[in-house]
Amino acid sequence: MTYLNAKNNQKLNTRQIRSFKKKTTNKNLQMLTCYDFQTSQLLNETNLDLILVGDSLGNVILGYDYTIEVSIDTMVLFSKAVKKGAPEKFVIADLPFGSYASMELGLANSIKLFQQSGVEALKLEGAYTQELQLIERLTQIGIPVMGHIGLTPQSVHEQGGYYTHGKDEYSQKKLMNESLALQAAGCFAIVLEFVEQGLAQKITEALTIPTIGIGSGTMTDGQVLVINDLLHLGKNDPPKFCKPLANIYQTKKQLIEDYLK
Ligand code: KIV
């Protein structure tokens, strides 16, 4: 069940998102990724709460091995297309790898992405002092920011691969502190990617802003999925935590084969 319903299909705003908690609404905040105009037109007509133009487009659209290869110009291009198709949705765009490596770079690239694409908010990975200061500055100048911790694909090499975070005491304390710091810095919501589910629940309970989980169990305030996984748009099987609704890859392949006959 989504936050909004069909009769009230209006764009969410940061005040509404910031105060959303599953335990008081008994609903999930639902976010899906999107990377193109036609799909965003379709999502615009649904009750979906939030659209994310994730840098996962590097993997599923551009065929890169890592999101690290995605540039700020690529994010501007795709975010603009998605926003054009979904004027009635709250759209969030990812700041890509390296684009916020310093305060100066982060400000310039955030303003560029926000201004040129027309999205409602940006998302960035990590919660070190540098990121916290940037989030504070961005919210001061009017750019809402969604945080993202746990498995952060832009740091895959530094983190040593893709795995569940928050299994040991050190990592649990770190993630809890990071969540509180992101909230204090001004984030309106936080993505918890591959965070151990018990910890994801504790973080969700400790925060006043919503948590949006992916591979982090069902106790977060919302869920995010890569649309290509949900619809099985690609050749490879989606990750285990995502049960695809259909196999659109096979369906499309069959249609083309039938046509060619
Ligand atoms: O890039 C992306 O799609 C993301 C989600 C998986 C949260 O960051």
mmCIF file of C-alpha atoms and ligand atoms in Angstrom:
data_model
loop_
_atom_site.group_PDB
_atom_site.id
_atom_site.type_symbol
_atom_site.label_atom_id
_atom_site.label_comp_id
_atom_site.label_asym_id
_atom_site.label_seq_id
_atom_site.Cartn_x
_atom_site.Cartn_y
_atom_site.Cartn_z
ATOM 1 C CA MET A 1 0.000 0.000 0.000
ATOM 2 C CA THR A 2 1.380 3.412 -0.905
ATOM 3 C CA TYR A 3 1.290 6.646 1.080
ATOM 4 C CA LEU A 4 -1.073 8.307 -1.363
ATOM 5 C CA ASN A 5 -4.288 6.894 -2.743
ATOM 6 C CA ALA A 6 -5.904 7.176 -6.167
ATOM 7 C CA LYS A 7 -8.371 9.833 -5.078
ATOM 8 C CA ASN A 8 -5.615 11.991 -3.697
ATOM 9 C CA ASN A 9 -2.991 11.609 -6.377
ATOM 10 C CA GLN A 10 -1.023 14.772 -5.775
ATOM 11 C CA LYS A 11 2.687 15.347 -5.645
ATOM 12 C CA LEU A 12 4.191 14.833 -2.216
ATOM 13 C CA ASN A 13 6.320 17.598 -0.746
ATOM 14 C CA THR A 14 9.265 17.473 1.638
ATOM 15 C CA ARG A 15 7.157 18.500 4.633
ATOM 16 C CA GLN A 16 4.903 15.490 4.073
ATOM 17 C CA ILE A 17 7.781 13.109 3.390
ATOM 18 C CA ARG A 18 9.858 14.344 6.330
ATOM 19 C CA SER A 19 7.061 13.567 8.801
ATOM 20 C CA PHE A 20 6.053 10.223 7.268
ATOM 21 C CA LYS A 21 6.360 7.197 9.584
ATOM 22 C CA LYS A 22 4.939 3.766 8.809
ATOM 23 C CA LYS A 23 3.972 3.142 12.437
ATOM 24 C CA THR A 24 1.585 6.125 12.441
ATOM 25 C CA THR A 25 0.181 5.720 8.913
ATOM 26 C CA ASN A 26 0.309 1.940 8.579
ATOM 27 C CA LYS A 27 1.450 2.517 5.000
ATOM 28 C CA ASN A 28 4.692 2.150 3.095
ATOM 29 C CA LEU A 29 6.448 4.984 1.335
ATOM 30 C CA GLN A 30 7.003 3.476 -2.106
ATOM 31 C CA MET A 31 9.875 4.547 -4.334
ATOM 32 C CA LEU A 32 10.906 3.067 -7.686
ATOM 33 C CA THR A 33 13.806 3.973 -9.913
ATOM 34 C CA CYS A 34 13.143 5.317 -13.390
ATOM 35 C CA TYR A 35 15.502 6.389 -16.152
ATOM 36 C CA ASP A 36 13.439 7.392 -19.188
ATOM 37 C CA PHE A 37 10.592 9.623 -20.353
ATOM 38 C CA GLN A 38 8.056 6.964 -21.358
ATOM 39 C CA THR A 39 8.359 4.955 -18.155
ATOM 40 C CA SER A 40 8.103 8.098 -16.067
ATOM 41 C CA GLN A 41 4.905 9.045 -17.945
ATOM 42 C CA LEU A 42 3.529 5.665 -16.912
ATOM 43 C CA LEU A 43 4.630 6.061 -13.275
ATOM 44 C CA ASN A 44 3.136 9.541 -13.247
ATOM 45 C CA GLU A 45 -0.270 7.911 -13.749
ATOM 46 C CA THR A 46 0.132 5.521 -10.798
ATOM 47 C CA ASN A 47 -0.050 5.987 -7.026
ATOM 48 C CA LEU A 48 3.704 5.647 -6.626
ATOM 49 C CA ASP A 49 4.998 8.072 -3.987
ATOM 50 C CA LEU A 50 8.561 8.802 -5.120
ATOM 51 C CA ILE A 51 10.660 8.354 -8.262
ATOM 52 C CA LEU A 52 14.419 7.953 -8.032
ATOM 53 C CA VAL A 53 16.683 8.581 -11.000
ATOM 54 C CA GLY A 54 19.357 6.340 -9.528
ATOM 55 C CA ASP A 55 22.931 6.187 -10.704
ATOM 56 C CA SER A 56 22.078 2.473 -11.055
ATOM 57 C CA LEU A 57 21.287 3.616 -14.597
ATOM 58 C CA GLY A 58 24.989 3.049 -15.148
ATOM 59 C CA ASN A 59 24.404 -0.688 -14.624
ATOM 60 C CA VAL A 60 20.962 -1.284 -16.095
ATOM 61 C CA ILE A 61 20.845 1.266 -18.917
ATOM 62 C CA LEU A 62 24.450 1.846 -19.900
ATOM 63 C CA GLY A 63 25.864 -1.613 -19.128
ATOM 64 C CA TYR A 64 28.646 -0.367 -16.854
ATOM 65 C CA ASP A 65 30.108 -2.753 -14.272
ATOM 66 C CA TYR A 66 29.958 -0.111 -11.542
ATOM 67 C CA THR A 67 27.985 3.078 -10.888
ATOM 68 C CA ILE A 68 31.396 4.730 -10.484
ATOM 69 C CA GLU A 69 31.500 5.385 -14.243
ATOM 70 C CA VAL A 70 28.380 7.579 -14.221
ATOM 71 C CA SER A 71 29.054 11.290 -14.730
ATOM 72 C CA ILE A 72 27.153 14.385 -13.635
ATOM 73 C CA ASP A 73 26.250 15.200 -17.258
ATOM 74 C CA THR A 74 24.708 11.742 -17.660
ATOM 75 C CA MET A 75 22.632 12.284 -14.514
ATOM 76 C CA VAL A 76 21.428 15.654 -15.821
ATOM 77 C CA LEU A 77 20.399 14.117 -19.161
ATOM 78 C CA PHE A 78 18.423 11.205 -17.698
ATOM 79 C CA SER A 79 16.930 13.153 -14.776
ATOM 80 C CA LYS A 80 15.606 15.789 -17.136
ATOM 81 C CA ALA A 81 13.877 13.128 -19.265
ATOM 82 C CA VAL A 82 12.318 11.479 -16.204
ATOM 83 C CA LYS A 83 11.117 14.766 -14.730
ATOM 84 C CA LYS A 84 9.576 15.753 -18.067
ATOM 85 C CA GLY A 85 7.405 12.611 -18.025
ATOM 86 C CA ALA A 86 6.413 12.835 -14.366
ATOM 87 C CA PRO A 87 5.398 16.403 -13.546
ATOM 88 C CA GLU A 88 3.067 15.175 -10.776
ATOM 89 C CA LYS A 89 5.653 13.107 -8.935
ATOM 90 C CA PHE A 90 8.355 13.990 -6.425
ATOM 91 C CA VAL A 91 11.514 13.030 -8.314
ATOM 92 C CA ILE A 92 14.920 12.551 -6.704
ATOM 93 C CA ALA A 93 18.178 12.384 -8.676
ATOM 94 C CA ASP A 94 21.430 10.760 -7.565
ATOM 95 C CA LEU A 95 24.634 12.756 -7.298
ATOM 96 C CA PRO A 96 27.143 10.434 -9.002
ATOM 97 C CA PHE A 97 30.570 9.261 -7.880
ATOM 98 C CA GLY A 98 33.147 12.018 -7.382
ATOM 99 C CA SER A 99 30.674 14.827 -8.026
ATOM 100 C CA TYR A 100 30.652 15.801 -4.327
ATOM 101 C CA ALA A 101 34.223 14.915 -3.366
ATOM 102 C CA SER A 102 34.705 18.443 -1.978
ATOM 103 C CA MET A 103 32.329 21.160 -0.796
ATOM 104 C CA GLU A 104 33.104 23.257 -3.866
ATOM 105 C CA LEU A 105 32.510 20.409 -6.336
ATOM 106 C CA GLY A 106 29.433 19.232 -4.429
ATOM 107 C CA LEU A 107 27.793 22.653 -4.471
ATOM 108 C CA ALA A 108 28.526 23.296 -8.151
ATOM 109 C CA ASN A 109 27.334 19.853 -9.277
ATOM 110 C CA SER A 110 24.260 19.836 -7.029
ATOM 111 C CA ILE A 111 23.143 23.218 -8.334
ATOM 112 C CA LYS A 112 23.752 22.062 -11.906
ATOM 113 C CA LEU A 113 21.794 18.806 -11.517
ATOM 114 C CA PHE A 114 18.953 20.379 -9.523
ATOM 115 C CA GLN A 115 18.584 23.430 -11.753
ATOM 116 C CA GLN A 116 19.030 21.780 -15.158
ATOM 117 C CA SER A 117 16.910 18.669 -14.543
ATOM 118 C CA GLY A 118 14.059 20.246 -12.573
ATOM 119 C CA VAL A 119 13.883 17.396 -10.043
ATOM 120 C CA GLU A 120 12.574 18.046 -6.539
ATOM 121 C CA ALA A 121 15.541 16.661 -4.557
ATOM 122 C CA LEU A 122 18.975 15.032 -4.726
ATOM 123 C CA LYS A 123 20.382 11.907 -3.065
ATOM 124 C CA LEU A 124 23.972 11.297 -2.047
ATOM 125 C CA GLU A 125 25.827 8.374 -0.493
ATOM 126 C CA GLY A 126 27.722 8.403 2.809
ATOM 127 C CA ALA A 127 27.750 10.346 6.059
ATOM 128 C CA TYR A 128 31.305 11.487 6.727
ATOM 129 C CA THR A 129 31.895 15.077 7.922
ATOM 130 C CA GLN A 130 32.300 16.286 4.344
ATOM 131 C CA GLU A 131 28.937 14.875 3.236
ATOM 132 C CA LEU A 132 27.177 16.129 6.368
ATOM 133 C CA GLN A 133 28.481 19.659 5.797
ATOM 134 C CA LEU A 134 27.413 19.549 2.158
ATOM 135 C CA ILE A 135 23.902 18.333 3.096
ATOM 136 C CA GLU A 136 23.600 21.189 5.585
ATOM 137 C CA ARG A 137 24.655 23.745 2.969
ATOM 138 C CA LEU A 138 22.385 22.292 0.255
ATOM 139 C CA THR A 139 19.324 22.381 2.499
ATOM 140 C CA GLN A 140 20.197 25.979 3.442
ATOM 141 C CA ILE A 141 20.163 27.021 -0.216
ATOM 142 C CA GLY A 142 16.909 25.162 -0.907
ATOM 143 C CA ILE A 143 18.001 21.784 -2.248
ATOM 144 C CA PRO A 144 16.370 18.915 -0.321
ATOM 145 C CA VAL A 145 18.649 15.925 0.237
ATOM 146 C CA MET A 146 17.948 12.228 0.728
ATOM 147 C CA GLY A 147 20.729 10.314 2.522
ATOM 148 C CA HIS A 148 21.952 6.825 1.628
ATOM 149 C CA ILE A 149 23.972 4.545 3.920
ATOM 150 C CA GLY A 150 24.772 0.856 4.430
ATOM 151 C CA LEU A 151 25.867 -0.645 1.138
ATOM 152 C CA THR A 152 26.848 2.379 -0.923
ATOM 153 C CA PRO A 153 27.701 1.165 -4.451
ATOM 154 C CA GLN A 154 29.899 4.179 -5.236
ATOM 155 C CA SER A 155 32.244 2.919 -2.473
ATOM 156 C CA VAL A 156 32.117 -0.759 -3.498
ATOM 157 C CA HIS A 157 35.895 -1.057 -3.771
ATOM 158 C CA GLU A 158 36.509 0.707 -0.463
ATOM 159 C CA GLN A 159 33.776 -1.347 1.283
ATOM 160 C CA GLY A 160 35.147 -4.573 -0.192
ATOM 161 C CA GLY A 161 32.200 -5.811 -2.236
ATOM 162 C CA TYR A 162 28.431 -6.045 -1.898
ATOM 163 C CA TYR A 163 27.230 -7.455 1.453
ATOM 164 C CA THR A 164 24.858 -6.779 4.355
ATOM 165 C CA HIS A 165 26.031 -4.046 6.720
ATOM 166 C CA GLY A 166 25.366 -3.728 10.465
ATOM 167 C CA LYS A 167 26.157 -7.281 11.491
ATOM 168 C CA ASP A 168 28.809 -6.454 14.098
ATOM 169 C CA GLU A 169 28.736 -4.000 16.989
ATOM 170 C CA TYR A 170 31.125 -1.505 15.403
ATOM 171 C CA SER A 171 29.155 -1.345 12.173
ATOM 172 C CA GLN A 172 25.847 -1.130 14.083
ATOM 173 C CA LYS A 173 27.025 1.863 16.113
ATOM 174 C CA LYS A 174 28.459 3.500 13.009
ATOM 175 C CA LEU A 175 25.221 3.150 11.039
ATOM 176 C CA MET A 176 23.054 4.368 13.931
ATOM 177 C CA ASN A 177 25.320 7.418 14.419
ATOM 178 C CA GLU A 178 25.358 8.117 10.694
ATOM 179 C CA SER A 179 21.540 7.986 10.536
ATOM 180 C CA LEU A 180 21.166 10.456 13.401
ATOM 181 C CA ALA A 181 23.831 12.722 11.903
ATOM 182 C CA LEU A 182 22.138 12.701 8.472
ATOM 183 C CA GLN A 183 18.825 13.622 10.091
ATOM 184 C CA ALA A 184 20.505 16.436 12.068
ATOM 185 C CA ALA A 185 22.217 17.700 8.896
ATOM 186 C CA GLY A 186 18.809 18.169 7.268
ATOM 187 C CA CYS A 187 18.037 15.033 5.222
ATOM 188 C CA PHE A 188 14.301 14.557 4.645
ATOM 189 C CA ALA A 189 14.633 10.743 4.317
ATOM 190 C CA ILE A 190 17.364 8.097 4.323
ATOM 191 C CA VAL A 191 17.887 5.048 2.122
ATOM 192 C CA LEU A 192 19.155 2.015 4.044
ATOM 193 C CA GLU A 193 20.700 -0.366 1.527
ATOM 194 C CA PHE A 194 21.544 -3.882 2.683
ATOM 195 C CA VAL A 195 21.362 -3.015 6.376
ATOM 196 C CA GLU A 196 20.765 -5.950 8.739
ATOM 197 C CA GLN A 197 16.989 -5.960 9.300
ATOM 198 C CA GLY A 198 17.013 -5.748 13.123
ATOM 199 C CA LEU A 199 19.266 -2.713 12.915
ATOM 200 C CA ALA A 200 17.177 -1.187 10.102
ATOM 201 C CA GLN A 201 14.188 -1.424 12.457
ATOM 202 C CA LYS A 202 16.101 0.215 15.349
ATOM 203 C CA ILE A 203 17.266 3.051 13.095
ATOM 204 C CA THR A 204 13.701 3.512 11.814
ATOM 205 C CA GLU A 205 12.434 3.765 15.398
ATOM 206 C CA ALA A 206 15.205 6.198 16.392
ATOM 207 C CA LEU A 207 14.520 8.650 13.557
ATOM 208 C CA THR A 208 11.713 11.158 13.043
ATOM 209 C CA ILE A 209 12.332 11.160 9.252
ATOM 210 C CA PRO A 210 11.460 8.084 7.156
ATOM 211 C CA THR A 211 13.844 5.281 6.279
ATOM 212 C CA ILE A 212 13.515 3.694 2.853
ATOM 213 C CA GLY A 213 14.958 0.207 2.656
ATOM 214 C CA ILE A 214 16.359 -1.967 -0.084
ATOM 215 C CA GLY A 215 17.418 -5.454 0.954
ATOM 216 C CA SER A 216 16.966 -4.313 4.584
ATOM 217 C CA GLY A 217 13.805 -6.192 5.626
ATOM 218 C CA THR A 218 10.243 -4.976 5.946
ATOM 219 C CA MET A 219 10.421 -2.771 9.032
ATOM 220 C CA THR A 220 11.641 0.424 7.344
ATOM 221 C CA ASP A 221 9.130 3.204 6.630
ATOM 222 C CA GLY A 222 9.336 2.632 2.909
ATOM 223 C CA GLN A 223 10.837 0.461 0.201
ATOM 224 C CA VAL A 224 12.787 1.241 -2.946
ATOM 225 C CA LEU A 225 13.351 -1.098 -5.874
ATOM 226 C CA VAL A 226 15.109 -0.814 -9.195
ATOM 227 C CA ILE A 227 12.237 -0.936 -11.704
ATOM 228 C CA ASN A 228 14.294 -3.124 -14.043
ATOM 229 C CA ASP A 229 14.467 -5.751 -11.260
ATOM 230 C CA LEU A 230 10.777 -5.505 -10.385
ATOM 231 C CA LEU A 231 9.714 -6.036 -14.011
ATOM 232 C CA HIS A 232 12.648 -8.297 -14.923
ATOM 233 C CA LEU A 233 13.573 -6.044 -17.815
ATOM 234 C CA GLY A 234 17.125 -7.371 -18.064
ATOM 235 C CA LYS A 235 18.653 -10.647 -19.166
ATOM 236 C CA ASN A 236 20.025 -11.550 -15.729
ATOM 237 C CA ASP A 237 17.906 -12.605 -12.747
ATOM 238 C CA PRO A 238 17.181 -9.772 -10.267
ATOM 239 C CA PRO A 239 18.692 -9.880 -6.751
ATOM 240 C CA LYS A 240 17.114 -12.418 -4.357
ATOM 241 C CA PHE A 241 15.214 -9.866 -2.231
ATOM 242 C CA CYS A 242 13.247 -8.695 -5.291
ATOM 243 C CA LYS A 243 10.451 -10.924 -6.557
ATOM 244 C CA PRO A 244 9.813 -9.792 -10.146
ATOM 245 C CA LEU A 245 6.172 -9.242 -11.132
ATOM 246 C CA ALA A 246 6.772 -10.593 -14.631
ATOM 247 C CA ASN A 247 9.588 -11.461 -17.003
ATOM 248 C CA ILE A 248 9.314 -8.607 -19.447
ATOM 249 C CA TYR A 249 12.677 -9.500 -20.997
ATOM 250 C CA GLN A 250 11.332 -12.889 -22.105
ATOM 251 C CA THR A 251 7.987 -11.417 -23.177
ATOM 252 C CA LYS A 252 9.673 -8.817 -25.380
ATOM 253 C CA LYS A 253 12.046 -11.398 -26.818
ATOM 254 C CA GLN A 254 9.123 -13.664 -27.698
ATOM 255 C CA LEU A 255 7.246 -10.801 -29.350
ATOM 256 C CA ILE A 256 10.255 -9.929 -31.514
ATOM 257 C CA GLU A 257 10.761 -13.594 -32.444
ATOM 258 C CA ASP A 258 7.072 -13.912 -33.376
ATOM 259 C CA TYR A 259 7.328 -10.750 -35.457
ATOM 260 C CA LEU A 260 10.417 -12.030 -37.257
ATOM 261 C CA LYS A 261 8.576 -15.239 -38.228
HETATM 262 O O1 KIV B 1 20.986 4.057 -7.759
HETATM 263 C C1 KIV B 1 20.004 3.496 -7.236
HETATM 264 O O2 KIV B 1 19.142 2.910 -7.923
HETATM 265 C C2 KIV B 1 19.875 3.558 -5.793
HETATM 266 C C3 KIV B 1 18.822 2.704 -5.154
HETATM 267 C C4 KIV B 1 19.161 1.277 -5.255
HETATM 268 C C5 KIV B 1 18.560 3.112 -3.754
HETATM 269 O O3 KIV B 1 20.607 4.257 -5.163
#
